């Protein structure tokens, strides 16, 4: 089944994916607010715009020299760039229709566009194999919510320096306790982390709502597999 999906889905390559612009430097970006409790580690910047509230920043460790951008010009531009990327991702056509399918049942996927008309779930493990394709990109277009179960994992293998993973979420994303996701979440509304949920080689971007963290790690450093 995973092989059939990989062959059938529409391909996505780096030349059709928008650059993230200023938001590239962020790990977490909220619109209304950002809230953190417990010890959180960010590789990248933390920001909010047009809202002004950042709560619990004192419990955030910036592991790679990240900065806080609270309703400044950089956060404003980052939001504009995030919205542009979201729109471009949503406009991609021809994706493999996975409505009603749990991502955790698919085993291994190859680069492409994968479409959910409403909600998407990840229970268990999913492996994304870039197959050493320097132009390979994964795009998950999700009509409403993205939910990952506790302890679920996205594994990434055979990536290169120009690869990327994007979850374009029509409403909000919720990451279960202890889950490990890879890639960029661009949520139209909010992103909520449960305890010890992490994002590797990606970002949590909320376009109209808030980002809520509880002792998490979010890293935009992709040295583990070389993606952007």
mmCIF file of C-alpha atoms in Angstrom:
data_model
loop_
_atom_site.group_PDB
_atom_site.id
_atom_site.type_symbol
_atom_site.label_atom_id
_atom_site.label_comp_id
_atom_site.label_asym_id
_atom_site.label_seq_id
_atom_site.Cartn_x
_atom_site.Cartn_y
_atom_site.Cartn_z
ATOM 1 C CA UNK A 1 0.000 0.000 0.000
ATOM 2 C CA UNK A 2 2.667 2.632 0.843
ATOM 3 C CA UNK A 3 4.450 1.927 -2.461
ATOM 4 C CA UNK A 4 1.219 2.327 -4.420
ATOM 5 C CA UNK A 5 0.526 5.631 -2.670
ATOM 6 C CA UNK A 6 4.001 6.890 -3.372
ATOM 7 C CA UNK A 7 3.718 6.088 -7.055
ATOM 8 C CA UNK A 8 0.208 7.443 -7.468
ATOM 9 C CA UNK A 9 0.449 10.757 -5.672
ATOM 10 C CA UNK A 10 1.224 14.038 -7.372
ATOM 11 C CA UNK A 11 4.886 14.891 -7.095
ATOM 12 C CA UNK A 12 6.003 18.005 -5.262
ATOM 13 C CA UNK A 13 9.373 19.541 -5.911
ATOM 14 C CA UNK A 14 11.289 22.370 -4.309
ATOM 15 C CA UNK A 15 10.749 24.682 -7.273
ATOM 16 C CA UNK A 16 6.966 24.810 -6.721
ATOM 17 C CA UNK A 17 7.096 25.378 -2.961
ATOM 18 C CA UNK A 18 7.180 28.989 -1.740
ATOM 19 C CA UNK A 19 10.093 30.178 0.313
ATOM 20 C CA UNK A 20 9.261 30.884 3.933
ATOM 21 C CA UNK A 21 10.921 34.281 3.812
ATOM 22 C CA UNK A 22 11.461 35.933 7.179
ATOM 23 C CA UNK A 23 9.549 33.181 8.978
ATOM 24 C CA UNK A 24 12.425 30.850 8.092
ATOM 25 C CA UNK A 25 14.302 32.153 11.145
ATOM 26 C CA UNK A 26 11.450 31.318 13.541
ATOM 27 C CA UNK A 27 10.690 28.187 15.512
ATOM 28 C CA UNK A 28 7.356 29.423 16.890
ATOM 29 C CA UNK A 29 5.126 32.242 15.656
ATOM 30 C CA UNK A 30 1.685 33.087 17.021
ATOM 31 C CA UNK A 31 -0.892 35.601 15.850
ATOM 32 C CA UNK A 32 -2.992 36.392 18.941
ATOM 33 C CA UNK A 33 -0.611 35.051 21.597
ATOM 34 C CA UNK A 34 2.053 32.543 22.573
ATOM 35 C CA UNK A 35 1.827 30.721 25.908
ATOM 36 C CA UNK A 36 4.442 28.462 27.480
ATOM 37 C CA UNK A 37 4.568 26.463 30.705
ATOM 38 C CA UNK A 38 7.423 24.248 31.905
ATOM 39 C CA UNK A 39 10.873 24.167 30.305
ATOM 40 C CA UNK A 40 10.741 24.567 26.526
ATOM 41 C CA UNK A 41 13.708 24.632 24.135
ATOM 42 C CA UNK A 42 13.595 26.504 20.832
ATOM 43 C CA UNK A 43 16.118 26.428 18.012
ATOM 44 C CA UNK A 44 15.023 29.597 16.229
ATOM 45 C CA UNK A 45 13.085 32.743 17.066
ATOM 46 C CA UNK A 46 9.852 33.148 19.024
ATOM 47 C CA UNK A 47 7.345 35.750 17.938
ATOM 48 C CA UNK A 48 3.802 37.061 17.968
ATOM 49 C CA UNK A 49 1.951 39.462 15.650
ATOM 50 C CA UNK A 50 -0.430 41.249 15.459
ATOM 51 C CA UNK A 51 -1.227 40.223 19.050
ATOM 52 C CA UNK A 52 1.093 41.257 21.849
ATOM 53 C CA UNK A 53 0.913 38.518 24.495
ATOM 54 C CA UNK A 54 3.825 36.161 25.151
ATOM 55 C CA UNK A 55 3.384 34.315 28.442
ATOM 56 C CA UNK A 56 6.023 32.108 30.061
ATOM 57 C CA UNK A 57 8.967 33.262 27.967
ATOM 58 C CA UNK A 58 11.158 32.987 31.059
ATOM 59 C CA UNK A 59 10.869 29.187 30.833
ATOM 60 C CA UNK A 60 12.069 29.128 27.212
ATOM 61 C CA UNK A 61 15.700 28.299 26.393
ATOM 62 C CA UNK A 62 16.995 29.505 23.037
ATOM 63 C CA UNK A 63 19.498 26.831 22.099
ATOM 64 C CA UNK A 64 20.925 28.513 19.009
ATOM 65 C CA UNK A 65 20.808 32.230 19.710
ATOM 66 C CA UNK A 66 17.143 32.730 18.952
ATOM 67 C CA UNK A 67 15.371 35.962 19.817
ATOM 68 C CA UNK A 68 11.915 37.133 20.852
ATOM 69 C CA UNK A 69 9.985 39.304 18.392
ATOM 70 C CA UNK A 70 6.944 40.709 20.153
ATOM 71 C CA UNK A 71 4.742 42.639 17.732
ATOM 72 C CA UNK A 72 7.740 44.163 15.983
ATOM 73 C CA UNK A 73 8.383 44.651 12.271
ATOM 74 C CA UNK A 74 10.118 41.282 11.971
ATOM 75 C CA UNK A 75 7.168 39.402 13.472
ATOM 76 C CA UNK A 76 4.781 41.360 11.252
ATOM 77 C CA UNK A 77 6.732 40.414 8.133
ATOM 78 C CA UNK A 78 7.034 36.812 9.284
ATOM 79 C CA UNK A 79 3.247 36.578 9.568
ATOM 80 C CA UNK A 80 2.862 37.986 6.063
ATOM 81 C CA UNK A 81 5.360 35.449 4.702
ATOM 82 C CA UNK A 82 3.660 32.600 6.570
ATOM 83 C CA UNK A 83 0.282 33.559 5.091
ATOM 84 C CA UNK A 84 1.799 33.699 1.620
ATOM 85 C CA UNK A 85 3.319 30.244 2.030
ATOM 86 C CA UNK A 86 0.031 28.875 3.385
ATOM 87 C CA UNK A 87 -1.888 30.193 0.376
ATOM 88 C CA UNK A 88 0.599 28.757 -2.095
ATOM 89 C CA UNK A 89 0.573 25.344 -0.409
ATOM 90 C CA UNK A 90 -3.233 25.266 -0.362
ATOM 91 C CA UNK A 91 -3.314 26.044 -4.075
ATOM 92 C CA UNK A 92 -1.323 22.971 -5.106
ATOM 93 C CA UNK A 93 -3.494 20.512 -7.045
ATOM 94 C CA UNK A 94 -3.517 16.830 -7.878
ATOM 95 C CA UNK A 95 -2.642 15.453 -4.468
ATOM 96 C CA UNK A 96 -3.332 11.873 -3.407
ATOM 97 C CA UNK A 97 -6.669 11.831 -1.553
ATOM 98 C CA UNK A 98 -6.135 10.303 1.892
ATOM 99 C CA UNK A 99 -9.450 11.275 3.490
ATOM 100 C CA UNK A 100 -10.344 8.872 6.287
ATOM 101 C CA UNK A 101 -6.830 7.394 6.402
ATOM 102 C CA UNK A 102 -4.664 7.469 9.512
ATOM 103 C CA UNK A 103 -1.161 8.564 8.545
ATOM 104 C CA UNK A 104 0.211 6.016 10.970
ATOM 105 C CA UNK A 105 -1.121 3.159 8.843
ATOM 106 C CA UNK A 106 0.764 4.128 5.685
ATOM 107 C CA UNK A 107 4.229 2.891 6.600
ATOM 108 C CA UNK A 108 6.550 4.719 4.191
ATOM 109 C CA UNK A 109 5.677 7.623 1.891
ATOM 110 C CA UNK A 110 7.712 9.206 -0.883
ATOM 111 C CA UNK A 111 7.674 12.945 -1.720
ATOM 112 C CA UNK A 112 4.393 14.322 -3.010
ATOM 113 C CA UNK A 113 1.194 16.163 -2.209
ATOM 114 C CA UNK A 114 -1.234 14.384 0.119
ATOM 115 C CA UNK A 115 -4.768 15.705 0.565
ATOM 116 C CA UNK A 116 -7.268 15.422 3.430
ATOM 117 C CA UNK A 117 -10.631 17.083 2.783
ATOM 118 C CA UNK A 118 -11.271 17.413 6.517
ATOM 119 C CA UNK A 119 -9.216 16.174 9.481
ATOM 120 C CA UNK A 120 -5.970 14.187 9.545
ATOM 121 C CA UNK A 121 -4.658 11.926 12.277
ATOM 122 C CA UNK A 122 -1.310 10.339 13.053
ATOM 123 C CA UNK A 123 -1.393 7.317 15.339
ATOM 124 C CA UNK A 124 1.819 5.301 15.578
ATOM 125 C CA UNK A 125 4.729 5.870 13.221
ATOM 126 C CA UNK A 126 5.084 7.335 9.728
ATOM 127 C CA UNK A 127 8.310 7.309 7.712
ATOM 128 C CA UNK A 128 8.936 9.975 5.071
ATOM 129 C CA UNK A 129 11.576 8.790 2.606
ATOM 130 C CA UNK A 130 13.078 11.505 0.408
ATOM 131 C CA UNK A 131 14.941 8.776 -1.511
ATOM 132 C CA UNK A 132 17.962 11.074 -1.872
ATOM 133 C CA UNK A 133 15.957 13.299 -4.209
ATOM 134 C CA UNK A 134 17.328 16.852 -3.791
ATOM 135 C CA UNK A 135 14.059 18.315 -5.112
ATOM 136 C CA UNK A 136 11.744 16.168 -3.030
ATOM 137 C CA UNK A 137 9.085 17.854 -0.884
ATOM 138 C CA UNK A 138 6.196 16.566 1.209
ATOM 139 C CA UNK A 139 3.010 18.646 1.377
ATOM 140 C CA UNK A 140 0.052 17.581 3.512
ATOM 141 C CA UNK A 141 -3.045 19.637 2.702
ATOM 142 C CA UNK A 142 -5.485 19.258 5.596
ATOM 143 C CA UNK A 143 -8.953 20.753 5.392
ATOM 144 C CA UNK A 144 -9.586 21.116 9.108
ATOM 145 C CA UNK A 145 -7.602 19.685 12.038
ATOM 146 C CA UNK A 146 -4.314 17.832 12.415
ATOM 147 C CA UNK A 147 -4.032 15.618 15.505
ATOM 148 C CA UNK A 148 -1.112 13.430 16.523
ATOM 149 C CA UNK A 149 -1.593 10.728 19.147
ATOM 150 C CA UNK A 150 0.597 10.405 22.208
ATOM 151 C CA UNK A 151 4.041 8.999 21.398
ATOM 152 C CA UNK A 152 3.446 9.050 17.642
ATOM 153 C CA UNK A 153 6.516 9.639 15.482
ATOM 154 C CA UNK A 154 7.355 10.992 12.041
ATOM 155 C CA UNK A 155 10.680 9.557 10.900
ATOM 156 C CA UNK A 156 12.617 11.200 8.075
ATOM 157 C CA UNK A 157 15.179 9.323 5.988
ATOM 158 C CA UNK A 158 17.386 9.956 2.959
ATOM 159 C CA UNK A 159 16.864 13.726 2.892
ATOM 160 C CA UNK A 160 19.047 16.389 1.330
ATOM 161 C CA UNK A 161 19.694 20.085 1.867
ATOM 162 C CA UNK A 162 16.807 21.281 -0.307
ATOM 163 C CA UNK A 163 14.044 19.045 1.071
ATOM 164 C CA UNK A 164 11.070 20.189 3.140
ATOM 165 C CA UNK A 165 7.911 18.990 4.892
ATOM 166 C CA UNK A 166 4.789 21.156 5.140
ATOM 167 C CA UNK A 167 1.488 20.612 6.958
ATOM 168 C CA UNK A 168 -1.038 23.165 5.666
ATOM 169 C CA UNK A 169 -3.807 22.942 8.261
ATOM 170 C CA UNK A 170 -7.219 24.494 7.604
ATOM 171 C CA UNK A 171 -8.033 25.081 11.271
ATOM 172 C CA UNK A 172 -5.834 23.941 14.192
ATOM 173 C CA UNK A 173 -3.147 21.392 15.017
ATOM 174 C CA UNK A 174 -2.807 19.475 18.289
ATOM 175 C CA UNK A 175 0.305 17.430 19.065
ATOM 176 C CA UNK A 176 -0.121 14.592 21.553
ATOM 177 C CA UNK A 177 2.058 14.065 24.602
ATOM 178 C CA UNK A 178 5.478 12.693 23.752
ATOM 179 C CA UNK A 179 4.889 12.828 19.998
ATOM 180 C CA UNK A 180 7.682 13.723 17.593
ATOM 181 C CA UNK A 181 6.730 15.486 14.374
ATOM 182 C CA UNK A 182 9.009 16.600 11.565
ATOM 183 C CA UNK A 183 8.232 19.597 9.379
ATOM 184 C CA UNK A 184 6.492 22.940 9.276
ATOM 185 C CA UNK A 185 2.969 23.332 10.641
ATOM 186 C CA UNK A 186 1.151 26.270 9.051
ATOM 187 C CA UNK A 187 -2.184 26.357 10.866
ATOM 188 C CA UNK A 188 -4.913 28.785 9.886
ATOM 189 C CA UNK A 189 -5.910 29.059 13.540
ATOM 190 C CA UNK A 190 -3.811 27.616 16.387
ATOM 191 C CA UNK A 191 -1.126 25.087 17.301
ATOM 192 C CA UNK A 192 -1.327 23.303 20.663
ATOM 193 C CA UNK A 193 1.457 21.149 22.094
ATOM 194 C CA UNK A 194 0.791 18.641 24.829
ATOM 195 C CA UNK A 195 3.550 17.758 27.295
ATOM 196 C CA UNK A 196 6.900 16.743 25.743
ATOM 197 C CA UNK A 197 5.627 16.940 22.150
ATOM 198 C CA UNK A 198 8.363 18.042 19.756
ATOM 199 C CA UNK A 199 8.940 19.302 16.226
ATOM 200 C CA UNK A 200 12.212 18.599 14.431
ATOM 201 C CA UNK A 201 13.349 20.468 11.337
ATOM 202 C CA UNK A 202 10.285 22.664 11.312
ATOM 203 C CA UNK A 203 8.162 25.348 12.873
ATOM 204 C CA UNK A 204 4.843 25.934 14.610
ATOM 205 C CA UNK A 205 3.089 28.818 12.843
ATOM 206 C CA UNK A 206 -0.382 30.034 13.836
ATOM 207 C CA UNK A 207 -1.835 32.505 11.338
ATOM 208 C CA UNK A 208 -4.831 33.862 13.273
ATOM 209 C CA UNK A 209 -4.777 32.215 16.699
ATOM 210 C CA UNK A 210 -2.267 31.140 19.313
ATOM 211 C CA UNK A 211 0.562 28.723 19.965
ATOM 212 C CA UNK A 212 0.430 26.909 23.307
ATOM 213 C CA UNK A 213 3.461 24.980 24.601
ATOM 214 C CA UNK A 214 4.021 22.716 27.614
ATOM 215 C CA UNK A 215 7.644 21.710 27.983
ATOM 216 C CA UNK A 216 8.451 21.106 24.315
ATOM 217 C CA UNK A 217 11.317 21.285 21.844
ATOM 218 C CA UNK A 218 10.880 22.973 18.468
ATOM 219 C CA UNK A 219 13.862 23.123 16.160
ATOM 220 C CA UNK A 220 14.236 24.718 12.758
ATOM 221 C CA UNK A 221 17.708 23.150 12.565
ATOM 222 C CA UNK A 222 17.572 20.454 9.905
ATOM 223 C CA UNK A 223 21.104 19.134 10.168
ATOM 224 C CA UNK A 224 19.781 15.697 11.093
ATOM 225 C CA UNK A 225 18.711 15.122 7.500
ATOM 226 C CA UNK A 226 19.711 18.303 5.723
ATOM 227 C CA UNK A 227 16.261 19.737 4.881
ATOM 228 C CA UNK A 228 15.308 23.444 5.105
#
